Short mmCIF file of C-alpha atoms in Angstrom, two decimals:
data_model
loop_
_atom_site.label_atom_id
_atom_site.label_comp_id
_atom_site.label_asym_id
_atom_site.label_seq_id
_atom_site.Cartn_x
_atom_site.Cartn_y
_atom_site.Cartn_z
CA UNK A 1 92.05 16.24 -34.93
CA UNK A 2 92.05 15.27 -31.63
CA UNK A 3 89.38 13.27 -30.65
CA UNK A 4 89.08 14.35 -26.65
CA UNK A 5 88.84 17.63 -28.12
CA UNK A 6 86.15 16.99 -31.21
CA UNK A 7 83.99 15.35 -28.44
CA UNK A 8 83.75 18.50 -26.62
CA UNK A 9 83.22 20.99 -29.17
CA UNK A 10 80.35 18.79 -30.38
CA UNK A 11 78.36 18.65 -26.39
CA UNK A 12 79.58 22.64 -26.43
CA UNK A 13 77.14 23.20 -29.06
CA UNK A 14 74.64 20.75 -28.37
CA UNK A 15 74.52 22.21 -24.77
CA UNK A 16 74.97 25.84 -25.78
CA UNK A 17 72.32 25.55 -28.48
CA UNK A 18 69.52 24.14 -25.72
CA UNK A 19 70.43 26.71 -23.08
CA UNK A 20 70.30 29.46 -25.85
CA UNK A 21 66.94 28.53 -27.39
CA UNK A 22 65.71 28.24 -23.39
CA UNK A 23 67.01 31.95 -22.23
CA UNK A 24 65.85 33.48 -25.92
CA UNK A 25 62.55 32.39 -24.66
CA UNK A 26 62.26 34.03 -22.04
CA UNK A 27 64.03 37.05 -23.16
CA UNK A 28 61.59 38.59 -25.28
CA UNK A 29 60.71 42.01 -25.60
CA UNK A 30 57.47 43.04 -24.27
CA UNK A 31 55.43 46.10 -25.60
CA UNK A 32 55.12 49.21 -23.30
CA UNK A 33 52.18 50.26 -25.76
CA UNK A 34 49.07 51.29 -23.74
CA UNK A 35 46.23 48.55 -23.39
CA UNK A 36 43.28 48.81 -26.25
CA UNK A 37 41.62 45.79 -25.62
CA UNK A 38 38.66 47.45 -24.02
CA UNK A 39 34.94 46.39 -24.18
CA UNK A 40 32.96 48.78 -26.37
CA UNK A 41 30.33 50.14 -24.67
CA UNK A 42 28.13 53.27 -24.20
CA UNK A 43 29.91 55.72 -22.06
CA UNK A 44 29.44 57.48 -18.80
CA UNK A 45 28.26 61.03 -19.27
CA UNK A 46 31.06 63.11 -17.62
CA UNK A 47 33.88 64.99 -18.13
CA UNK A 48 36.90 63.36 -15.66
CA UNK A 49 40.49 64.57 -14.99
CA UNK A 50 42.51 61.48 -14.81
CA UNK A 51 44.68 62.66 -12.21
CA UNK A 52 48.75 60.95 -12.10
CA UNK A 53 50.13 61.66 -8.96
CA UNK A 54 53.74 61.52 -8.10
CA UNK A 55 52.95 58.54 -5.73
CA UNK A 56 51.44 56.33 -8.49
CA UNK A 57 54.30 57.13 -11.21
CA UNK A 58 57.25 56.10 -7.65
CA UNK A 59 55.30 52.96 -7.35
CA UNK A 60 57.15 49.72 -8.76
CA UNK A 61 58.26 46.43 -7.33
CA UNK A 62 62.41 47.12 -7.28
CA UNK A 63 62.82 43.20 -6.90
CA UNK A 64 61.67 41.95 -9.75
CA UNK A 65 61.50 45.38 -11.54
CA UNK A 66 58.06 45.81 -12.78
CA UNK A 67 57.25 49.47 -13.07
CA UNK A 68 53.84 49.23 -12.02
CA UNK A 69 53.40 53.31 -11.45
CA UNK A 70 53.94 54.00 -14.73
CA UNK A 71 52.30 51.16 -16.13
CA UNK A 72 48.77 52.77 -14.83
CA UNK A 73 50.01 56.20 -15.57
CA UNK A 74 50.38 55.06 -19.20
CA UNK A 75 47.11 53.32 -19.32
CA UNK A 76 44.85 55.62 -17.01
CA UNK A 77 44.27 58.09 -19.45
CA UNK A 78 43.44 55.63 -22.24
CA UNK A 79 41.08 53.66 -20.05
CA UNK A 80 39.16 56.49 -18.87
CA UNK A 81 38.69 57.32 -22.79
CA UNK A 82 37.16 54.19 -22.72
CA UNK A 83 34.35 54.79 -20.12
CA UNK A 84 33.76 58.50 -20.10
CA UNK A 85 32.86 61.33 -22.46
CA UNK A 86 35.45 63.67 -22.18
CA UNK A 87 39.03 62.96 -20.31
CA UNK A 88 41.72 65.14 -19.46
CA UNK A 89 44.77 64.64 -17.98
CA UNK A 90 46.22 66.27 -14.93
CA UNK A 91 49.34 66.20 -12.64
CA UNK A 92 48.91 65.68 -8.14
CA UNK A 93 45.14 67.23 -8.52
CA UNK A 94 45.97 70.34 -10.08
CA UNK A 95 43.01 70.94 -12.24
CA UNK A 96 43.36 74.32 -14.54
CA UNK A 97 39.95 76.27 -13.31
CA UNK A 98 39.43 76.28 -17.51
CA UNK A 99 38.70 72.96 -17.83
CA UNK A 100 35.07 72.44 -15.70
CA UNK A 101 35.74 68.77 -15.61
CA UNK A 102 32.82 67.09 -13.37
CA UNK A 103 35.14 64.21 -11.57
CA UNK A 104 38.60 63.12 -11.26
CA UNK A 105 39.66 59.56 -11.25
CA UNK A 106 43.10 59.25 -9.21
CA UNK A 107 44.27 55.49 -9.21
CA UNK A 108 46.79 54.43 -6.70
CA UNK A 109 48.93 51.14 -5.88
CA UNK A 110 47.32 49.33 -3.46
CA UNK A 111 49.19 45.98 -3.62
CA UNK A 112 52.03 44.15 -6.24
CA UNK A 113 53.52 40.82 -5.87
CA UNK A 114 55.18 37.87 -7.74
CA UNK A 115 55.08 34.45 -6.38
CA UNK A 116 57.75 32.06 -7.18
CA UNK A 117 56.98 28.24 -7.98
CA UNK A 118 59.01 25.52 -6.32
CA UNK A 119 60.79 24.32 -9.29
CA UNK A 120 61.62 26.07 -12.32
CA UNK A 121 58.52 24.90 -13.99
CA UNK A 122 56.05 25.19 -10.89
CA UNK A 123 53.82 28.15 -11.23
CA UNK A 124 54.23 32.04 -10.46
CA UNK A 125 52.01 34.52 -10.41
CA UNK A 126 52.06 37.86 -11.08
CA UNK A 127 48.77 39.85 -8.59
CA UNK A 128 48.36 43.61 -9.11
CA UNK A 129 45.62 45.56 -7.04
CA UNK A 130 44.74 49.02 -7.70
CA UNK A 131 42.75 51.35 -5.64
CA UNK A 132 40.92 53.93 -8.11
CA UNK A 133 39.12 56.69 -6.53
CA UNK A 134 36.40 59.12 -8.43
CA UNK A 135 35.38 62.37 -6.66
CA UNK A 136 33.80 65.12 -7.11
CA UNK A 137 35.55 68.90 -8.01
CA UNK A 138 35.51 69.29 -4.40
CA UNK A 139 37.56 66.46 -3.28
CA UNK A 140 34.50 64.63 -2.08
CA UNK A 141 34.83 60.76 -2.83
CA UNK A 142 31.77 59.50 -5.12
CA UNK A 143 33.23 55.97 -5.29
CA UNK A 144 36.55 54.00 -4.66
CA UNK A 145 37.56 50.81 -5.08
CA UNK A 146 40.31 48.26 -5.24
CA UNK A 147 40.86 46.19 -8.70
CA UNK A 148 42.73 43.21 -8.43
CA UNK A 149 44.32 41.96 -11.99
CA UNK A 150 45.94 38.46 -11.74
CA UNK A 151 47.83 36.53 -14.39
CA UNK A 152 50.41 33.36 -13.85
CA UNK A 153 52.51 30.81 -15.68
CA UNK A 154 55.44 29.07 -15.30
CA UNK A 155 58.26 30.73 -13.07
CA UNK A 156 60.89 30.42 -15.71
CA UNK A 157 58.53 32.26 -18.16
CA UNK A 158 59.41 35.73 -19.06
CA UNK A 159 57.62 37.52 -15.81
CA UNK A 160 57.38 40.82 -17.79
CA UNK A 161 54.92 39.34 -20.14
CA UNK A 162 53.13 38.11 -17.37
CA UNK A 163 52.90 40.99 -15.23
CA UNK A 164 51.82 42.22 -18.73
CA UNK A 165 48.76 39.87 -18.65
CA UNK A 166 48.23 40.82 -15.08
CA UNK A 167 48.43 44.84 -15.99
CA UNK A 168 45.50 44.00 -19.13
CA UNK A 169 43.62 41.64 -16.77
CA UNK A 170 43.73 44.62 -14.20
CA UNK A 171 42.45 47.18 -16.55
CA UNK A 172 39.86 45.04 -18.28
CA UNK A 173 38.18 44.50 -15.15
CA UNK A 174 38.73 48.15 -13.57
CA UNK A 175 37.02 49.20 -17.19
CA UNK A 176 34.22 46.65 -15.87
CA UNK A 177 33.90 48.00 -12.02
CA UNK A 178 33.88 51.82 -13.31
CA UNK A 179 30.66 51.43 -15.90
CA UNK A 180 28.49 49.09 -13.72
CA UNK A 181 29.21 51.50 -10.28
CA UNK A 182 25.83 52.11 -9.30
CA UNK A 183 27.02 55.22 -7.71
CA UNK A 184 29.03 56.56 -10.23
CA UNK A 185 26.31 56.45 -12.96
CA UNK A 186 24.02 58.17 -10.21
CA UNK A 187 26.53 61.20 -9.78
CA UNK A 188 27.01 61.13 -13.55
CA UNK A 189 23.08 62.15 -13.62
CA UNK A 190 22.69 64.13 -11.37
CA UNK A 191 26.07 66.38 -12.77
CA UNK A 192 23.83 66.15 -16.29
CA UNK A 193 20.56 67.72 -15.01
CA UNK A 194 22.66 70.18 -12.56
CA UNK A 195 24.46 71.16 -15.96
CA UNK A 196 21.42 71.13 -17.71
CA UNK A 197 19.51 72.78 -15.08
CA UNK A 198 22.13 75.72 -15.10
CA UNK A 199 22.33 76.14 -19.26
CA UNK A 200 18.57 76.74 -18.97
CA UNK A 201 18.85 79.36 -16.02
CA UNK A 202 21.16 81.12 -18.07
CA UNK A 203 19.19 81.08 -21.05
CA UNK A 204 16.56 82.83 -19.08
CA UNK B 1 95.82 21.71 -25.52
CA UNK B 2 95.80 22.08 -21.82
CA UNK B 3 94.30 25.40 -21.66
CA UNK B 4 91.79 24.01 -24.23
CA UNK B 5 91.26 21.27 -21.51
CA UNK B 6 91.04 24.03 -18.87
CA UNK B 7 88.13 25.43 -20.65
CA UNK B 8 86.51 22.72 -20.63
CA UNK B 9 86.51 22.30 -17.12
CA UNK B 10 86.17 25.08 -14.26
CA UNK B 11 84.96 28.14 -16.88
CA UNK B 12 82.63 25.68 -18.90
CA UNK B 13 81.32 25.06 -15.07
CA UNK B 14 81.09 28.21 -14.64
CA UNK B 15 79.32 29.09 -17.36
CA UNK B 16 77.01 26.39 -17.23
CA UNK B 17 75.98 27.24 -13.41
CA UNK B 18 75.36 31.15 -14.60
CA UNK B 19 73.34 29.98 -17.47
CA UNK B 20 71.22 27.57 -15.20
CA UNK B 21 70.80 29.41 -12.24
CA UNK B 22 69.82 32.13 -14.65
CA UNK B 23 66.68 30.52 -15.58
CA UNK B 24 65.80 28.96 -12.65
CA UNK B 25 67.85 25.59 -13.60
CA UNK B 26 69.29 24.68 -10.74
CA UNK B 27 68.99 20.91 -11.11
CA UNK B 28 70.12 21.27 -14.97
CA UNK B 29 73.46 22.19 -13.92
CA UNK B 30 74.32 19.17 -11.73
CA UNK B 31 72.44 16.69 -13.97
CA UNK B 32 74.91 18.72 -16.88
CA UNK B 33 77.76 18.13 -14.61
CA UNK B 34 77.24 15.10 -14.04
CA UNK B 35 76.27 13.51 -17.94
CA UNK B 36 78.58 15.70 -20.06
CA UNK B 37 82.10 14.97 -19.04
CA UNK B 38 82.41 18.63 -18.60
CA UNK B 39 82.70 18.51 -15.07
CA UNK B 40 85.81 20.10 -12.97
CA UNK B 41 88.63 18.08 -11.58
CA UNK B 42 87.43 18.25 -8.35
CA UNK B 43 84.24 15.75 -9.67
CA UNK B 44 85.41 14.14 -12.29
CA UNK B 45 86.38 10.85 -9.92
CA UNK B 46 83.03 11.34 -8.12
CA UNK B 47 81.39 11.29 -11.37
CA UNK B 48 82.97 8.24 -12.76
CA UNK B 49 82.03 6.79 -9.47
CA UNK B 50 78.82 7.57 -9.84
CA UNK B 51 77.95 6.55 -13.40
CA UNK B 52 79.60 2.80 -12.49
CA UNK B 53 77.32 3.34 -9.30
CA UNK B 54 74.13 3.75 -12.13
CA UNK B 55 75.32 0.56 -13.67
CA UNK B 56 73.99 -1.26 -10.49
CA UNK B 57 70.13 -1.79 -10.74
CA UNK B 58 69.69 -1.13 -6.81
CA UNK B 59 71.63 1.89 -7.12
CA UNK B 60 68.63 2.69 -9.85
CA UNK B 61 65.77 1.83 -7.75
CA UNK B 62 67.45 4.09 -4.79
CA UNK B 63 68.16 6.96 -6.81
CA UNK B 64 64.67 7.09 -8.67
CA UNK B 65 62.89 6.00 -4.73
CA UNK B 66 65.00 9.65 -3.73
CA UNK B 67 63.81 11.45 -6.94
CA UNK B 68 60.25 10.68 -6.14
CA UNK B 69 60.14 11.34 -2.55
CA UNK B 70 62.27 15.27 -3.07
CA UNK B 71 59.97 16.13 -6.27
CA UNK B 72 57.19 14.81 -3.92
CA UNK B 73 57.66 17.36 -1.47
CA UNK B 74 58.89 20.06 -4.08
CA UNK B 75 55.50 21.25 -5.39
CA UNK B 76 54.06 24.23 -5.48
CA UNK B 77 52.32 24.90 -2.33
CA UNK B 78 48.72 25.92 -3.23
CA UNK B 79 46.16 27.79 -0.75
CA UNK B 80 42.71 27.43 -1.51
CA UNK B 81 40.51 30.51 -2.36
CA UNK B 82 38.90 31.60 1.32
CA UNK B 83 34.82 31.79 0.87
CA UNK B 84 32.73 33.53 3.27
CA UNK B 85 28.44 32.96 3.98
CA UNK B 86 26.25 36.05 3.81
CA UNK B 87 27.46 39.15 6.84
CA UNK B 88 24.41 37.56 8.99
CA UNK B 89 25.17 34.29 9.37
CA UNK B 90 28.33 35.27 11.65
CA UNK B 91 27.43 36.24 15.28
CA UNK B 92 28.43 39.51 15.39
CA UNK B 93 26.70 40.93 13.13
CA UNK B 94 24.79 44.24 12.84
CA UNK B 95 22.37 46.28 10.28
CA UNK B 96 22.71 49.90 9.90
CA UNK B 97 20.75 51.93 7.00
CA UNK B 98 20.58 48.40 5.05
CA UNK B 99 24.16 47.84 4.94
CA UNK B 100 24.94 44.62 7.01
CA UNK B 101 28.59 44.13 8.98
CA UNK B 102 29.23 40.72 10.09
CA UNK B 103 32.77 40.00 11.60
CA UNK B 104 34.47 36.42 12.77
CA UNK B 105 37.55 36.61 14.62
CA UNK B 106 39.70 33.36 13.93
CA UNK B 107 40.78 31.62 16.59
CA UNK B 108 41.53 28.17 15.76
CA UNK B 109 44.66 27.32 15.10
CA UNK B 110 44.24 24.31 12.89
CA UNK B 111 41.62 26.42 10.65
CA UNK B 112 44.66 29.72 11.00
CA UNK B 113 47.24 26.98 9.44
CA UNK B 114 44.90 25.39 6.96
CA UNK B 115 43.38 28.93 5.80
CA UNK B 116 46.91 30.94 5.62
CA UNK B 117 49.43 27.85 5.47
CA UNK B 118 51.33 29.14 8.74
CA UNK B 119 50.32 29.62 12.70
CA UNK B 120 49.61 33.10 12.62
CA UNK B 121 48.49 32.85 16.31
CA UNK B 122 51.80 31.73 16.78
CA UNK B 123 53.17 34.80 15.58
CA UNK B 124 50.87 37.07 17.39
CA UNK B 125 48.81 38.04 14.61
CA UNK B 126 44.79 37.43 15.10
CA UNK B 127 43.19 37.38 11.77
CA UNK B 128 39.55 38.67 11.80
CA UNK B 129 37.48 38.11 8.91
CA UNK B 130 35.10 41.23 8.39
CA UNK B 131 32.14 40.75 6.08
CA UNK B 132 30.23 43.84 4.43
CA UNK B 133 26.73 43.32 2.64
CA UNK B 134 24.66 45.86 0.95
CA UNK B 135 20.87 44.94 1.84
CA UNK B 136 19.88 48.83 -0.15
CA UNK B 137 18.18 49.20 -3.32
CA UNK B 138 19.04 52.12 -3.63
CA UNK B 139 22.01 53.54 -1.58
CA UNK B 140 25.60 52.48 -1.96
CA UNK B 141 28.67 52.40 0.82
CA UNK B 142 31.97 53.56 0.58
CA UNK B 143 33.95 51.24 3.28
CA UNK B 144 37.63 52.36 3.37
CA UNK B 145 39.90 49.90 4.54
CA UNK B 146 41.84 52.26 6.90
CA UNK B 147 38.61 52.26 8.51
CA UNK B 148 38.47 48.56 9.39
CA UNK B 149 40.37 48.28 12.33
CA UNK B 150 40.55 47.10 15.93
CA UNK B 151 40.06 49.44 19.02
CA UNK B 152 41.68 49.11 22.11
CA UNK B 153 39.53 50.41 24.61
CA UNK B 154 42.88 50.78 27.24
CA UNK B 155 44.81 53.01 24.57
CA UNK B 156 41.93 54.38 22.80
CA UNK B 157 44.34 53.78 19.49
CA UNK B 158 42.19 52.09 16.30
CA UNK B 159 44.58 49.60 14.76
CA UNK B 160 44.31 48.99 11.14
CA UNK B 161 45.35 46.15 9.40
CA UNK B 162 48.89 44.83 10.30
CA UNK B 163 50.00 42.34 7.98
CA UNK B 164 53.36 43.64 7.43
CA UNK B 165 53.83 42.61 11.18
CA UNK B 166 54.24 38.83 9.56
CA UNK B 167 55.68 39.93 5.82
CA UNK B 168 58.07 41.61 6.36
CA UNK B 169 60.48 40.93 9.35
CA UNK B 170 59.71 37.20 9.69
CA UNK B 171 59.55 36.25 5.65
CA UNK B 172 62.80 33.53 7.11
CA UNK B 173 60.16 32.14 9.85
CA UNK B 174 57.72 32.02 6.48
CA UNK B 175 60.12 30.69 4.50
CA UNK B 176 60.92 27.40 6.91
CA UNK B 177 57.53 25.80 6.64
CA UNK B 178 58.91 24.52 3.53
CA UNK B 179 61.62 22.52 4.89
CA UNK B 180 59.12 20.07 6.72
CA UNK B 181 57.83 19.54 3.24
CA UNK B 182 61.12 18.74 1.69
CA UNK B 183 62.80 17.10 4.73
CA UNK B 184 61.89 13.52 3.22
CA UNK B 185 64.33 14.34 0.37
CA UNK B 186 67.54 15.48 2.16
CA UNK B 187 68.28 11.99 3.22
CA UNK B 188 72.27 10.03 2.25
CA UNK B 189 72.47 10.25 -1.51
CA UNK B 190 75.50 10.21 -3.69
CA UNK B 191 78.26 12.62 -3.31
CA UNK B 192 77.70 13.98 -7.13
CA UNK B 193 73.75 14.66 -6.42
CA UNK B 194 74.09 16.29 -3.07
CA UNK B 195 73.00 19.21 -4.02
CA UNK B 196 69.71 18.70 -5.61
CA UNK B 197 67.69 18.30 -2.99
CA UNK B 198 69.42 21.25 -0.93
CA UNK B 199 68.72 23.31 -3.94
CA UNK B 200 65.13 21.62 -4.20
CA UNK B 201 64.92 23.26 -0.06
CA UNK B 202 66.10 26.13 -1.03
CA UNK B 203 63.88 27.06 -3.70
CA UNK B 204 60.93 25.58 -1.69
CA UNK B 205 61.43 27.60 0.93
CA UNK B 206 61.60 30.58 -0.91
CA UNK B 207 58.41 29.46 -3.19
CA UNK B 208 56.20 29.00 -0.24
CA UNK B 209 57.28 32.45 1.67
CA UNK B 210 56.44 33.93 -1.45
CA UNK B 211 52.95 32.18 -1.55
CA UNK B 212 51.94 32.72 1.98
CA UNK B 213 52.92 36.39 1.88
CA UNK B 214 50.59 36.69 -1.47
CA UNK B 215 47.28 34.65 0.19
CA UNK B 216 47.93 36.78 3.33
CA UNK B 217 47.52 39.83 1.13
CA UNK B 218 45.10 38.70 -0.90
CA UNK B 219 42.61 38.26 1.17
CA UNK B 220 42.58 41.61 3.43
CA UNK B 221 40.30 43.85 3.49
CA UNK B 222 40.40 46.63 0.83
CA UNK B 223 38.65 49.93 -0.05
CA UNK B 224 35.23 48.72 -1.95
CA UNK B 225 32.02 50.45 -2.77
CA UNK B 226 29.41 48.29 -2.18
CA UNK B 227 26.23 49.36 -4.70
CA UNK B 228 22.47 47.63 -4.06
CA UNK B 229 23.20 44.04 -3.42
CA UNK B 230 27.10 43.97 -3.46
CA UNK B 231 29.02 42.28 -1.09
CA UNK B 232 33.35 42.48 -0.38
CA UNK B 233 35.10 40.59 2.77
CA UNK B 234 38.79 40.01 3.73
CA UNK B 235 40.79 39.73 6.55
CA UNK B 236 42.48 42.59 9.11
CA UNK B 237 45.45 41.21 11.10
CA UNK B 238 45.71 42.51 14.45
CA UNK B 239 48.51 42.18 16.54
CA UNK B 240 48.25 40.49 19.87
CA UNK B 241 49.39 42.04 22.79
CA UNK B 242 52.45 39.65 23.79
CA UNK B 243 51.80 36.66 26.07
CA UNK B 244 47.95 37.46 25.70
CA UNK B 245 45.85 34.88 26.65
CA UNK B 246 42.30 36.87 26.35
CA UNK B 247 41.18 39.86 24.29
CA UNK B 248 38.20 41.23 26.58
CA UNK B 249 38.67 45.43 25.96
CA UNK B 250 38.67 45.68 22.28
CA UNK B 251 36.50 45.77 19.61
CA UNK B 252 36.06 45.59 15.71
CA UNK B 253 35.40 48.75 14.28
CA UNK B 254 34.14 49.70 10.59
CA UNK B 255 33.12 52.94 9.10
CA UNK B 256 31.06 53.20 5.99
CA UNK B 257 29.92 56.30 4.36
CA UNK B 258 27.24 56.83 1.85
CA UNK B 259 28.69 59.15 -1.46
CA UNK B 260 25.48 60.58 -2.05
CA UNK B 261 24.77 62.30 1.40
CA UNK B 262 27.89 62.16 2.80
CA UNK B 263 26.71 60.42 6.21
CA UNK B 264 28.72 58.31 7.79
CA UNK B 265 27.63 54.68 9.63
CA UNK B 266 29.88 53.24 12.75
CA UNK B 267 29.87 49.57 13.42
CA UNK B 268 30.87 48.45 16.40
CA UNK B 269 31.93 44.67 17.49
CA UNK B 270 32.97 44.06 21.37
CA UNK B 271 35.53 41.41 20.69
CA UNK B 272 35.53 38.89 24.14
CA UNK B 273 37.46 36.03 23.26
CA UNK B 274 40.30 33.30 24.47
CA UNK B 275 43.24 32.69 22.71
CA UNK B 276 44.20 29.55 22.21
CA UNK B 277 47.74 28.79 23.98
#
């Protein structure tokens, strides 16, 4: 065999074997599954419409294609199950006039990003900020505010796992901002005794 | 056999570079060039120069001196988290219904390139840090961040934030602070490493635009609530009227409203300052 040629075939598959076991790496598949790893904790006293808008579902970073929209459409729903009673789901704030929900919780995009390190192994991060909004039936804003989730690692990682870290990191801490509101629990309250306040008139 | 060669030449290189550039390898695929005889035609006599270059021990010390210096400067640029003191510390600062305002415009130009790694001023982008503080026990503040703004008084027109001024149509003016920081590595080297440090500029470039884009965004100012005892800050970006030397007719303006009542609270700052040149 010819030895020029035996030389080559061997560094072939030395090379090819490193490269592969480097891309396969990063390659792997991550989960789409919704987010589960919420606190338990006693829930807020109201029934919310989680409202998806067409915005939220359109939003997604096209360079380094991380379909953040649908991401939080996914995991809206289940994180509201999470903090409140009762949770519904509706489409651009149209609430059936069956369903006498007491809020609706409408998150929106506020910010996405993905740094880039120097060097391959330099570090990137993956920042996600969401602006979630509660109101009341009437439109009226009870409480809003912007959750940043963060997560980073090397650049040559696979980014969709971290911008998978980022999404959790995001919805662990909007979980966190929603129960302690000060304002939200007071509205929550106040809906109870109005409710409660109405069930006895009626009785009457 | 000479097709067999062929393959092991210009499509091997080609593969090699897809493979590399792929992950981010950049350097991998000229040190692979270079140290697996699989290089093209066209470098195979600058690579055997090269390796009986390596053989010399100053050749060594030259290449590793080069190394050292074009990693040195190929780091990750890192920006410091920005920290604010309490919203009545700052001069301008007013109390309304126990939520506190406090506002700083920044007009340094060394603090501008230390805080956001790149002259905003230059740029004509004034970055005012706006500081909100909830002083109630009992009532909480919406503050929405298309609410933070900056009136001029000649226009009557409320600007909000304008970041994107920078971001977006200057990310190559971004981009070039990072070829000061690699310019110590693009010196004479070897014909066969050329490229590593122009890839190491490249990359750098592209890693700090990135960066500085992020810390400008991540430190505006965005929608909060603000319960008892809360507190959010950030940035808005305004843009400078072009060749300004003075901002004397406009002013910082916030709007906060309380959920419960539905009031709303104005806060107004007269902004009177020099800009430096």
């Amino acid at each position: 065999m010819n030895p020029m040629k035996n030389k080559l075939f061997v560094r072939l598959c030395v090379f090819g074997s490193a490269l592969a076991s480097l891309l396969l790496a990063g390659c792997a598949s991550v989960s789409n599954a919704p987010f589960t790893g919420y606190t338990a904790q006693e829930k807020i006293h109201l029934k919310v419409a989680v409202n998806i808008t067409d915005e939220l579902l359109a939003a997604k970073n096209d360079k380094w294609n991380i379909p953040i929209g649908e991401f939080i459409a996914t995991n809206a729903p289940v994180l509201a199950q999470n903090t409140f009673d009762e949770v519904i789901r509706v489409r651009n704030g149209q609430v059936p006039a069956t369903e006498n929900v007491g809020a609706v919780l409408t998150p929106k995009v506020a910010y996405l990003t993905r740094t880039i390190g120097a060097t391959g192994g330099g570090e990137s991060i993956v920042d996600m900020k969401v602006e979630w909004t509660l109101s009341d039936p009437k439109g009226n804003a009870v409480w809003v505010d912007t959750i940043d989730g963060r997560s980073s690692a090397s650049t040559r990682s696979n980014y969709k796992k971290v911008a998978r870290a980022a999404l959790e990191d995001l919805l662990t801490r909007s979980q966190q901002a929603i129960s302690s509101a000060a304002a939200i629990r007071e509205f929550a309250q106040k809906e109870v005794v109005s409710k409660n306040s109405e069930g006895a008139g009626a009785g009457q | 056999m000479a097709n067999q060669k062929a393959f092991g030449n210009e499509q091997l290189m080609t593969l090699t570079k897809v493979f590399c550039q792929t992950c981010h390898f950049d350097s991998v695929y000229i040190l692979a060039a270079l140290f697996t005889d699989t290089a093209s035609d066209k470098c195979r006599q600058t690579t055997q120069t090269f390796k009986t270059a390596m053989k010399k021990p100053r050749t060594i010390l030259f290449l590793a001196t080069c190394l050292i210096l074009s990693g040195a400067g190929c780091s990750t640029m890192h920006v410091a988290p920005i920290t604010s003191g309490s919203a009545d510390s700052y001069v301008e600062h007013e109390q309304i219904d126990g939520l506190v305002v406090g506002v700083r415009p920044m007009t340094d130009k060394a603090e501008v390139k230390e805080t956001f790694k790149i002259d905003l001023l230059d740029k004509g982008l004034l970055p005012i840090l706006v500081v909100a503080e909830n002083k109630s026990p009992t009532v909480s503040f919406i503050i929405p961040r298309e609410k933070v703004g900056v009136l001029d008084n000649a226009t009557g027109i409320t600007s909000a934030s304008q970041r994107k001024k920078v971001t977006s149509s200057s990310g190559e003016v971004m981009a070039n602070t990072g070829a000061v920081l690699v310019g110590l590595g693009g010196y004479a080297l070897p014909l066969a490493v050329i490229g590593m440090p122009l890839e190491f500029t490249g990359m750098q470039k592209q890693s700090n635009a990135s960066i500085i884009e992020f810390n400008l965004a991540d430190n505006e100012f965005y929608t909060h609530t603000l319960g008892p005892g809360d507190k959010a800050q950030g940035f808005i970006y305004y843009q400078l009227p072009k060749d300004a030397a003075a901002l004397s007719n406009c002013h910082v303006v916030a709007e906060a409203k309380n959920p419960a009542t539905g009031e709303t609270t104005a806060f107004d700052f007269p902004l009177n300052i020099n800009l430096p040149k």
